[in-house]
Tab-separated table of C-alpha atoms (C1' of nucleotides) in Angstrom:
chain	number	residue	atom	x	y	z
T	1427	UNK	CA	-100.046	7.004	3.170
T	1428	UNK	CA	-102.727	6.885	0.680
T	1429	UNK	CA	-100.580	8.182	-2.812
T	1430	UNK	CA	-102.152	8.744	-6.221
T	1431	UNK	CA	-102.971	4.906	-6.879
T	1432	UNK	CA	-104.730	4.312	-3.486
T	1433	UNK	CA	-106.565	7.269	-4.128
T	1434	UNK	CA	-108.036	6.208	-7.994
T	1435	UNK	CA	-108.557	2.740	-6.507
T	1436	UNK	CA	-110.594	4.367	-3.095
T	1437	UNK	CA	-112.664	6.314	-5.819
T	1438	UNK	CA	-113.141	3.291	-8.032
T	1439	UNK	CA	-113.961	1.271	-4.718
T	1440	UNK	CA	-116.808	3.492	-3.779
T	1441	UNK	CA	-117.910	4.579	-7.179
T	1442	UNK	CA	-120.538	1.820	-8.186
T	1443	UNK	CA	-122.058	2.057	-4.235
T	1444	UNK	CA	-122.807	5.974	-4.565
T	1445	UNK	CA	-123.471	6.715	-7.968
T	1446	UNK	CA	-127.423	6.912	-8.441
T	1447	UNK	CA	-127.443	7.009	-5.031
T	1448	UNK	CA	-129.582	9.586	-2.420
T	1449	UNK	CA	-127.704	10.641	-0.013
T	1450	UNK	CA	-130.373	10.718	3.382
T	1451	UNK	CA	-128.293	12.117	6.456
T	1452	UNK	CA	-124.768	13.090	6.833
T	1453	UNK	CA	-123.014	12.873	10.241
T	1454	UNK	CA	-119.909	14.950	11.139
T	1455	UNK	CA	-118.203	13.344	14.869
T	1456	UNK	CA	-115.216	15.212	13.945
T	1457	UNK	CA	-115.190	18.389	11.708
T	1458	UNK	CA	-111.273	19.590	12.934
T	1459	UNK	CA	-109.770	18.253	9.863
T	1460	UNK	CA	-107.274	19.774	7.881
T	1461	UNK	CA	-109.674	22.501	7.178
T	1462	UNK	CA	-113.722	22.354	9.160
T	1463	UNK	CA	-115.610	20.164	7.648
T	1464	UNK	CA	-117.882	22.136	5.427
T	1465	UNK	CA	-121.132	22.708	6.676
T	1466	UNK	CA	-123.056	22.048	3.945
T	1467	UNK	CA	-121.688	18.312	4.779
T	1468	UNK	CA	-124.491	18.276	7.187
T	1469	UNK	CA	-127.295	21.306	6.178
T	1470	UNK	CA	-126.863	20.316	2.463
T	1471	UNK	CA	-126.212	17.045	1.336
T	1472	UNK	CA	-129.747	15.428	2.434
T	1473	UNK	CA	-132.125	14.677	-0.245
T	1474	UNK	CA	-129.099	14.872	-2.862
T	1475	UNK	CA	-128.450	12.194	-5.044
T	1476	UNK	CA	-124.913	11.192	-6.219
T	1477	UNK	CA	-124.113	11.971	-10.140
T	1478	UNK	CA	-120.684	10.821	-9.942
T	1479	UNK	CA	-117.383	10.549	-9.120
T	1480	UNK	CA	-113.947	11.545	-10.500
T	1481	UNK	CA	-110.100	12.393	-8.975
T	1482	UNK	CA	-107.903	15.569	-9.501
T	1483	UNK	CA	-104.682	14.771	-7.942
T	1484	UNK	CA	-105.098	12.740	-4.668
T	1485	UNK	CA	-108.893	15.040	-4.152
T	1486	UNK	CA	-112.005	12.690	-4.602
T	1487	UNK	CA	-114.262	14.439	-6.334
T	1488	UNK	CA	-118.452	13.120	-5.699
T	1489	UNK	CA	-120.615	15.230	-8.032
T	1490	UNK	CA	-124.027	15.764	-6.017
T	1491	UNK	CA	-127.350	17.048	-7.946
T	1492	UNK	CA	-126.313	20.046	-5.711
T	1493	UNK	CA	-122.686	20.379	-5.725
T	1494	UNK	CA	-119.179	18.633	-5.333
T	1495	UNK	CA	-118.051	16.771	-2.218
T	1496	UNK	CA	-114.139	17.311	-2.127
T	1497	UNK	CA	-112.160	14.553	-0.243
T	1498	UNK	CA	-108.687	14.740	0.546
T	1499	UNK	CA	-107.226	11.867	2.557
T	1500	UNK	CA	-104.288	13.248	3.678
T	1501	UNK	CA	-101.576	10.866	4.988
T	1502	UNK	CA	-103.873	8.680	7.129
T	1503	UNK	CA	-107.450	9.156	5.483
T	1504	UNK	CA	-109.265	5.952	4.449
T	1505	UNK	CA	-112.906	5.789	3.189
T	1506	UNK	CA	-115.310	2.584	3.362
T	1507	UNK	CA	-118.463	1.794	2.335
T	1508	UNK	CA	-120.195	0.043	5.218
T	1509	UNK	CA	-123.923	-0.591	6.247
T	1510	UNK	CA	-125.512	1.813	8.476
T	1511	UNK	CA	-125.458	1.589	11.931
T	1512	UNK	CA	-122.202	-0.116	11.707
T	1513	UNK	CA	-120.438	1.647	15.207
T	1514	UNK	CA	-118.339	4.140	14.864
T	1515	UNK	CA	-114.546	3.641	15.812
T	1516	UNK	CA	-112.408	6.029	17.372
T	1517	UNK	CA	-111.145	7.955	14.096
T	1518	UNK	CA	-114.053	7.569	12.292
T	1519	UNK	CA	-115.251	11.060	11.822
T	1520	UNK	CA	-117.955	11.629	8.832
T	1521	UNK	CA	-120.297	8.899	7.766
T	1522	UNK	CA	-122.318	9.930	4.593
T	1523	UNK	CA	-125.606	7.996	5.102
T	1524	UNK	CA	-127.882	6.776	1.446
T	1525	UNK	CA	-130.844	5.158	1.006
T	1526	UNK	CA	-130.131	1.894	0.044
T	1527	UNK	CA	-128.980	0.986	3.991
T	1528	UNK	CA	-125.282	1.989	2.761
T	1529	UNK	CA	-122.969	4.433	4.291
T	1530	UNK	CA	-120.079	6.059	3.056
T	1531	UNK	CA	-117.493	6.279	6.021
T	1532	UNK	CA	-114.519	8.633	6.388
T	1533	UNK	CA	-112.028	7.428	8.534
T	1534	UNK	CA	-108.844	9.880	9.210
T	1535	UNK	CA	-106.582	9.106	12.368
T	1536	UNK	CA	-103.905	12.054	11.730
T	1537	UNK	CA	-106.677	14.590	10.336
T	1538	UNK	CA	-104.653	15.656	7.605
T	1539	UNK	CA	-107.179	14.773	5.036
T	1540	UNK	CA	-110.268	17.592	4.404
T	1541	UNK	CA	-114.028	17.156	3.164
T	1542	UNK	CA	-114.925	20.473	1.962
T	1543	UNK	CA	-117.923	21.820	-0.603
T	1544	UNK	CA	-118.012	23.583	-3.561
T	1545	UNK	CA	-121.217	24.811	-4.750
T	1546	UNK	CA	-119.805	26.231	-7.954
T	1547	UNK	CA	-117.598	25.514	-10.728
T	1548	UNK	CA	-115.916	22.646	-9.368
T	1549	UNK	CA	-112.718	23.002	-11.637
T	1550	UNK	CA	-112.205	26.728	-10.415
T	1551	UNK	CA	-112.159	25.814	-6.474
T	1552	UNK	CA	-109.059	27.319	-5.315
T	1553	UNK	CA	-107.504	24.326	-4.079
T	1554	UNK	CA	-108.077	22.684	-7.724
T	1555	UNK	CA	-107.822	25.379	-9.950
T	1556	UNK	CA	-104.041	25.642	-10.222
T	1557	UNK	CA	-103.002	22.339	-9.975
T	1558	UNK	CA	-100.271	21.215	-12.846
T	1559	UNK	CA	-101.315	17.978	-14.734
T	1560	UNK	CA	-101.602	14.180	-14.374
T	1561	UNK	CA	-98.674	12.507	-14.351
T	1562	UNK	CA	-100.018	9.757	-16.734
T	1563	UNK	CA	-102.050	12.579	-18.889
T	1564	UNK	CA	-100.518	13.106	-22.531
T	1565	UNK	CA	-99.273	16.427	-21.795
T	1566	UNK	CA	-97.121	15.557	-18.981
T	1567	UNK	CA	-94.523	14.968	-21.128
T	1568	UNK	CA	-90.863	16.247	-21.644
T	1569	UNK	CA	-91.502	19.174	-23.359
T	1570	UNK	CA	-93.452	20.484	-20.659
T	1571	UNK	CA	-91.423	19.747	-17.577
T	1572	UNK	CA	-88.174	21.141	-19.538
T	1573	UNK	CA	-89.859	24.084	-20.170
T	1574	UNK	CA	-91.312	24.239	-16.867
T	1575	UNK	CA	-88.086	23.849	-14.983
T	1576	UNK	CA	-85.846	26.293	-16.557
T	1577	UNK	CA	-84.757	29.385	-14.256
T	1578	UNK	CA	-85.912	26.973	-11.337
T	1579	UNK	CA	-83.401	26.649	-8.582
T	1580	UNK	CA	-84.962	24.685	-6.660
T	1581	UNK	CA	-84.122	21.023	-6.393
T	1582	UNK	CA	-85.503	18.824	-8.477
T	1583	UNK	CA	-87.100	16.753	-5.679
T	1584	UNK	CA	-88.791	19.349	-4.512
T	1585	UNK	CA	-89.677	20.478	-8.087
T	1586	UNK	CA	-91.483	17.665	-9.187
T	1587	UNK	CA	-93.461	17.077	-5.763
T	1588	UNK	CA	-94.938	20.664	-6.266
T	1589	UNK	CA	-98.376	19.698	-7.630
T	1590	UNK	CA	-98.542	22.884	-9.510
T	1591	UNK	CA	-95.837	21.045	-11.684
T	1592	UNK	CA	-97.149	17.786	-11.683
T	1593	UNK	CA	-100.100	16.143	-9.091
T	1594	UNK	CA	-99.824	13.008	-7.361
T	1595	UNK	CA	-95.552	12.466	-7.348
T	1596	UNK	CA	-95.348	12.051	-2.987
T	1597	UNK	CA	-92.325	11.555	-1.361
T	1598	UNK	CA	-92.052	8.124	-1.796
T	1599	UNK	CA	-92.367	8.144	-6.218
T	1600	UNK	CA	-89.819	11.379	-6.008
T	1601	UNK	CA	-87.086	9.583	-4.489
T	1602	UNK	CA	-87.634	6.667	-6.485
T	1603	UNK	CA	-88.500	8.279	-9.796
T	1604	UNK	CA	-85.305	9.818	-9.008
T	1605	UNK	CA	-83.047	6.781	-8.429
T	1606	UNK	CA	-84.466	5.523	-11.625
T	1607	UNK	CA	-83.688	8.429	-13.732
T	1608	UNK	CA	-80.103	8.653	-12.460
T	1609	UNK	CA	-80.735	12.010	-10.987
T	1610	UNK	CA	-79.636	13.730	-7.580
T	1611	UNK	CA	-82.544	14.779	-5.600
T	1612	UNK	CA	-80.330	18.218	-4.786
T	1613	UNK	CA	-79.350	18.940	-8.589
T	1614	UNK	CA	-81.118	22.414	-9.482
T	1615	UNK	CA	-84.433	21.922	-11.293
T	1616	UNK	CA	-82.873	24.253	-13.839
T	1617	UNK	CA	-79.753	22.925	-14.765
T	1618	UNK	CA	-81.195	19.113	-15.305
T	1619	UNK	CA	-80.721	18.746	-19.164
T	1620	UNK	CA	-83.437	18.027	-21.346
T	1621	UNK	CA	-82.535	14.123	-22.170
T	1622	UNK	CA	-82.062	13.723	-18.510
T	1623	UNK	CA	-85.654	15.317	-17.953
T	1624	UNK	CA	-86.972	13.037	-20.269
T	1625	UNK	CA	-85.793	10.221	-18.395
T	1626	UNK	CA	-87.118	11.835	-15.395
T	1627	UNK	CA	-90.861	11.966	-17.034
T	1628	UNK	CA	-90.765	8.467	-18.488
T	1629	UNK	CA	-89.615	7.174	-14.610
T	1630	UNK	CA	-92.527	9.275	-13.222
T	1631	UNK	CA	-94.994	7.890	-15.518
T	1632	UNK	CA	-93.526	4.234	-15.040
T	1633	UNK	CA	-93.523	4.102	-11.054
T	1634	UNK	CA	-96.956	5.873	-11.174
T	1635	UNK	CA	-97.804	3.422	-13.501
T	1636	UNK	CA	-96.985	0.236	-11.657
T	1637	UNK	CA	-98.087	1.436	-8.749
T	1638	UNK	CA	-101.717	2.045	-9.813
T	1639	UNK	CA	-101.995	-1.807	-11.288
T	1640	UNK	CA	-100.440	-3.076	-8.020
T	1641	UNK	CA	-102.584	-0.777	-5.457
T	1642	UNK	CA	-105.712	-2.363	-6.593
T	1643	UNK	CA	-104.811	-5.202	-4.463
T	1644	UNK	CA	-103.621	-3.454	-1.242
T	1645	UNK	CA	-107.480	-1.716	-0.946
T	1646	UNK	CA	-109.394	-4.029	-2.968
T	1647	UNK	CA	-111.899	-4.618	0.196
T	1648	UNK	CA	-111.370	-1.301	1.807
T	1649	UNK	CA	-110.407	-2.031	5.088
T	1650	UNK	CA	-108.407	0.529	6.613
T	1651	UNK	CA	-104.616	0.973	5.242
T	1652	UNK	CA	-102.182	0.789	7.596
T	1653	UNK	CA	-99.985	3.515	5.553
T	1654	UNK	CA	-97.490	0.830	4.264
T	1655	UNK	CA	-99.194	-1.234	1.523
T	1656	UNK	CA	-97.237	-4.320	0.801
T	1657	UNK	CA	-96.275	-3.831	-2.206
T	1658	UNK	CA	-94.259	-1.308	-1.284
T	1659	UNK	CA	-91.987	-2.988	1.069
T	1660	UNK	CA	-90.141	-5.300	-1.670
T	1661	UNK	CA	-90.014	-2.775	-4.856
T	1662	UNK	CA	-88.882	-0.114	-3.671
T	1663	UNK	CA	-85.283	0.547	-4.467
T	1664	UNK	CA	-84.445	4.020	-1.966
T	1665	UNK	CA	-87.401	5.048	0.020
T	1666	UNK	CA	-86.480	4.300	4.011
T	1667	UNK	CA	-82.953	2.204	2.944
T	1668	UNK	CA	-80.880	5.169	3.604
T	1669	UNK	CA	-77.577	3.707	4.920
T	1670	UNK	CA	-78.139	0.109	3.293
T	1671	UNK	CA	-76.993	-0.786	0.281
T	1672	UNK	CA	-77.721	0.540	-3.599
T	1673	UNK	CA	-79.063	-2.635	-5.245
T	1674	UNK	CA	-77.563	-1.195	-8.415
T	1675	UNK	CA	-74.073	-0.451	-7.126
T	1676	UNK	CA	-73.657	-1.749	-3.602
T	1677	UNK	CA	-72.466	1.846	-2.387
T	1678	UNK	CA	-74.371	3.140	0.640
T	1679	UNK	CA	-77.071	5.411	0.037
T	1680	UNK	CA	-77.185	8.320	1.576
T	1681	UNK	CA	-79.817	10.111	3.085
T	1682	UNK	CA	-80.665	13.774	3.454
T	1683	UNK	CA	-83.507	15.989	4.516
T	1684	UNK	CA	-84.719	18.668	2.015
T	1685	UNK	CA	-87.725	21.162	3.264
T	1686	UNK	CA	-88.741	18.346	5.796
T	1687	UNK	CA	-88.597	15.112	3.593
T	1688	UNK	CA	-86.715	12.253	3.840
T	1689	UNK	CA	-84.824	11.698	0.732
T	1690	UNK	CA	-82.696	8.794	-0.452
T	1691	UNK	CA	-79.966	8.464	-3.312
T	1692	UNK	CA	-76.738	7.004	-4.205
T	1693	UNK	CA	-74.305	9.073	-5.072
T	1694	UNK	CA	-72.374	7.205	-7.308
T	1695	UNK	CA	-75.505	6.168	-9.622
T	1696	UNK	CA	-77.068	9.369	-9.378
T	1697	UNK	CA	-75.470	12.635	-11.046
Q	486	DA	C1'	-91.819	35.446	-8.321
Q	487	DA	C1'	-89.438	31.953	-6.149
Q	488	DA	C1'	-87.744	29.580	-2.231
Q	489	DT	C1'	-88.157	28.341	2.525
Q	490	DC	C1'	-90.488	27.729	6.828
Q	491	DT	C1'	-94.487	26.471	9.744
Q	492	DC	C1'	-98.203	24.008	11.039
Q	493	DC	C1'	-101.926	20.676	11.445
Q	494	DC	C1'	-102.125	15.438	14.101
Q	495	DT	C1'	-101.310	10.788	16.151
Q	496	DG	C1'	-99.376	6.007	15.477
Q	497	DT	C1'	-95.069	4.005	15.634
Q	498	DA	C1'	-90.291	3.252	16.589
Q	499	DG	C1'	-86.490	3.788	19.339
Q	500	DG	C1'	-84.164	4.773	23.747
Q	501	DC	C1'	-83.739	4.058	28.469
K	1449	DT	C1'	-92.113	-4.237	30.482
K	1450	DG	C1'	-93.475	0.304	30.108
K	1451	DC	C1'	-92.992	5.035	29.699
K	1452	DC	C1'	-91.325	9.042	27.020
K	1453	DT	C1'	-89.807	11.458	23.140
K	1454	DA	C1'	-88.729	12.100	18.366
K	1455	DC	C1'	-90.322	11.575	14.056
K	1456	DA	C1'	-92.956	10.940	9.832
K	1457	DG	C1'	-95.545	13.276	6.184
K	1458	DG	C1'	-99.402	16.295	2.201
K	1459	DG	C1'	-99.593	20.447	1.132
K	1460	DA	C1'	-101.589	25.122	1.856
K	1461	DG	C1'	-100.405	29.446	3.673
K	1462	DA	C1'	-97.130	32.604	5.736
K	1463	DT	C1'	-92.706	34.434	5.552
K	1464	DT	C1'	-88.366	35.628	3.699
DNA sequence: AAATCTCCCTGTAGGC
DNA sequence: TGCCTACAGGGAGATT
């Protein structure tokens, strides 16, 4: 699934083919997506030119002379910039049409991705507005998930994969920021100590980190991911090896469900 | 307020 | 081999 990194490198992808750009027709195949498709997709975007682009979280964000496209890719979104008249395939369900023969193609087998509008202040939409910070921003930083965390019972998993805390930490970067850190998924969010949270931040920032440099390659053409870039497979030290072997300790990791996730630790190297 | 549950959807994996 | 079912997951919104 498209996390943080494929995200930045899908907006950096399609940045230098849209910016500048007039946007001539806009066709919706599909508009069920996570939420309709907005309709000033289609009655709106016409005649607009693109200003530019930027990313909040895993939302695309394409500044129009008129307004703000908001993509969302969900777990299954892609997007492509193709040349018009390219045929459609089965999931492909928006196609964002410009004047230089270029489209912009939105591609979205599970739906769980969204294209909405916002007309207004972009930065007070209500699905942006209350969003916690970057992960790799300079005040993500110890102090502020310490402070944010105390009287929290909730697990810290599920803590720092609340993107009112923090954006862009999925499943997969929560159970390994976690392994890194040396902290159980299930420990209160509350009780983690303040050195130990500090680890936490600096393993956030680090598998965040490598991740961006290394998802360049995995979309660098933007053909469709299949979910599981390759980079993934050999790094990772938890995520889907529940039952096999910590490569720290050799114990057996075990693996849990909490509010729906899959999540992976060792028990012996994680307190 | 905080924590938990539900739901959207389809490709894939596993069982028989 | 092929069919069938269970499952995965981002994250907002409803519910407890």
């Amino acid at each position: 699934m498209p996390e943080l990194p494929e995200v930045e490198t899908s907006r950096r992808g399609i940045d230098p083919h849209i910016c500048g750009r007039t946007i001539t027709r806009s066709i919706v195949r599909q508009s069920r997506l996570r939420w309709p498709v907005s309709a000033q997709i289609t009655a709106l975007l016409p005649g607009q030119t693109v200003l530019s682009t930027r990313r909040r979280g895993k939302y695309i964000l394409i500044e129009t002379t008129a307004g703000h496209i908001i993509i969302h890719l969900g777990m299954s979104g892609s997007v492509r910039i193709l040349p018009i008249g390219m045929a459609p395939a089965k999931h492909d369900h928006v196609d964002i049409e410009f004047g230089h023969g270029q489209m912009l193609r939105y591609t979205d087998p599970r739906r769980f991705g969204c294209i909405l509008w916002s007309g207004d202040a972009i930065d007070e939409h209500p699905l942006l507005a209350s969003l916690g910070p970057e992960p790799l921003a300079d005040e993500f930083d110890t102090d502020y998930l310490f402070r944010r965390s105390r009287g929290r019972r909730v697990p810290v998993k599920s803590f720092i994969m609340d993107s009112h805390v923090v954006v862009g930490v999925g499943n997969i970067y929560a159970n390994e920021a976690l392994f890194m850190a040396g902290i159980r998924p299930l420990a209160e969010a509350g009780s983690v100590s303040r050195a130990r949270m500090a680890r936490l931040v600096a393993c956030i920032r680090q598998v965040i980190a490598h991740a961006i440099t290394v998802g360049g390659t995995t979309l660098r053409d933007f053909v469709g991911s299949d979910g599981k870039p390759g980079y993934f497979k050999q790094s990772l030290l938890v995520y889907g090896r529940g039952g096999e072997a910590c490569k720290q300790c050799g114990g057996t990791l075990q693996e849990v469900r909490l509010s729906g996730r899959s999540t992976v630790f060792c028990k012996r190297c994680q307190r």
